[in-house]
XYZ file of C-alpha atoms in Angstrom:
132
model
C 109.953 88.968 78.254
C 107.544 86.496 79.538
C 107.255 83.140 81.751
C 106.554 80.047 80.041
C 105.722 77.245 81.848
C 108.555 75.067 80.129
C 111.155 74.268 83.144
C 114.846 75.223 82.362
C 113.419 77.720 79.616
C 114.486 81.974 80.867
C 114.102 84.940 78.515
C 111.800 84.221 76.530
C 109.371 86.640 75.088
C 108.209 88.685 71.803
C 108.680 91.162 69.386
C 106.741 94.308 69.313
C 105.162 95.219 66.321
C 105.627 91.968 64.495
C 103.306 89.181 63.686
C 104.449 85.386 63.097
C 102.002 84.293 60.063
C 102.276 80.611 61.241
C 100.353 81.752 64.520
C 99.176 85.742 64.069
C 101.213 86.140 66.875
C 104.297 88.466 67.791
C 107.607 86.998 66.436
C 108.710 84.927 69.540
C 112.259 85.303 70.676
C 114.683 84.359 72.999
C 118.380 85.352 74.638
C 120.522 82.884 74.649
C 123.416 82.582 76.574
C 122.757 84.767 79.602
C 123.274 83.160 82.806
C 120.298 84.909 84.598
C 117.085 85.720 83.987
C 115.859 89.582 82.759
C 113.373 91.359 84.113
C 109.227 90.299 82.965
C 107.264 92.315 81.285
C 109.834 95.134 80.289
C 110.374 95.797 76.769
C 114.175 95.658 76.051
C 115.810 97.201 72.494
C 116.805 94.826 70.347
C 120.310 95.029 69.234
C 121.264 91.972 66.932
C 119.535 88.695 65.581
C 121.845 85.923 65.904
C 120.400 83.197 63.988
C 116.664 81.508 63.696
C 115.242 78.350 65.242
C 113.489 77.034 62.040
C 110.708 75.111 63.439
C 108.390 72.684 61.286
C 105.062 74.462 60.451
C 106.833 77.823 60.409
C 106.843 78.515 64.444
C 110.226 79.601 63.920
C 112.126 81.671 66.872
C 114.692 84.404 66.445
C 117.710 83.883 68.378
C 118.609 87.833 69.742
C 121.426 89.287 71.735
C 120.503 92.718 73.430
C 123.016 95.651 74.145
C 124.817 96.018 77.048
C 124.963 94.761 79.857
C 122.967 92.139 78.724
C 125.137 90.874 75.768
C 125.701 87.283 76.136
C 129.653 87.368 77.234
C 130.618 84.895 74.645
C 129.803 82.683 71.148
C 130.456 79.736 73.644
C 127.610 80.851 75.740
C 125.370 81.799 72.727
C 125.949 78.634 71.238
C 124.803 76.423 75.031
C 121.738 78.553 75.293
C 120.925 77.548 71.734
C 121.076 73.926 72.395
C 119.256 74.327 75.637
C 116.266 76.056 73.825
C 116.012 72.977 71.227
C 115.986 70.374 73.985
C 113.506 72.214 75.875
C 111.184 73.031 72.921
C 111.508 69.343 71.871
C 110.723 68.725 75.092
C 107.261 70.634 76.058
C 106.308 69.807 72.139
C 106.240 65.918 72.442
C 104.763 66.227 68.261
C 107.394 67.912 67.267
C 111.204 66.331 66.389
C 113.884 67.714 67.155
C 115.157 66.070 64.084
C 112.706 68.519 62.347
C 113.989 71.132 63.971
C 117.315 73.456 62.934
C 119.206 76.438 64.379
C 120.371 78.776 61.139
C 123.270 80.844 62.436
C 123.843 84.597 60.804
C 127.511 84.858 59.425
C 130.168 84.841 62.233
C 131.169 88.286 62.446
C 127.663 89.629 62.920
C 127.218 86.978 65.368
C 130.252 87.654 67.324
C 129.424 91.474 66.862
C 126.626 90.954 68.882
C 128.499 89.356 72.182
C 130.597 90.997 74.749
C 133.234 88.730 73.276
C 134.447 90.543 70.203
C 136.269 90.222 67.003
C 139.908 91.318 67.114
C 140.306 94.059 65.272
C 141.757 93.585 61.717
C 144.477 95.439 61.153
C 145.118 98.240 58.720
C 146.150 97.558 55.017
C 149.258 97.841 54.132
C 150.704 100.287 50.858
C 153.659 97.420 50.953
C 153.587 94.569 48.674
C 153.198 91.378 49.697
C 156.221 89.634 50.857
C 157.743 85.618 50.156
């Protein structure tokens, strides 16, 4: 992870090994929902993406959530941090709308998966069947 000089804006950084064809540089990512800031310039493993910041011209960000103990400790949390990256990238990009720009979530359960919030268990089928 890395320091930006956008105020408000914490973990933040890139992906090693990939490039971003809009820029030729490292897919940029960020962690949203954690309520402090991770450590700079230590690589962390990746455990989910959560959705994509789709960003006119192809800039796009990958929303992550890393294993634990930094999981993001709910979809509540995930889902703040998300709107606080698009009002801050709106903000240090004064060309680019935030009309123009869009957060694509990945399906709920992998998204949920990938908090310290989980999924209830489903429980087992049943041989039985079905009841009125």
């Amino acid at each position: 992870f890395e320091r930006r000089q956008w105020e408000g804006l914490r973990n933040y950084g890139e992906v090693i090994g990939f490039r971003n064809r809009a820029d030729g540089d490292r897919w940029d990512v960020f962690v949203p929902g954690l309520e402090y800031e991770l450590p700079l310039d230590t690589p962390f493993p990746l455990q989910r993406v959560l959705g994509v910041v789709l960003i006119k011209g192809g800039n796009h960000k990958l929303a992550i959530a890393l294993p634990p103990p930094h999981a993001p400790p709910s979809r509540d949390a995930v889902e703040a941090g998300v709107q606080d990256f698009l009002r801050i990238y709106a903000r240090e990009h004064p060309g680019q709308q935030s009309s123009r720009m869009r957060y694509l979530e990945l399906d709920q359960a992998v998204a949920a998966a990938g908090t310290a919030e989980r999924a209830a268990p489903k429980p087992p089928p049943s041989d039985k069947p079905p009841t009125r």
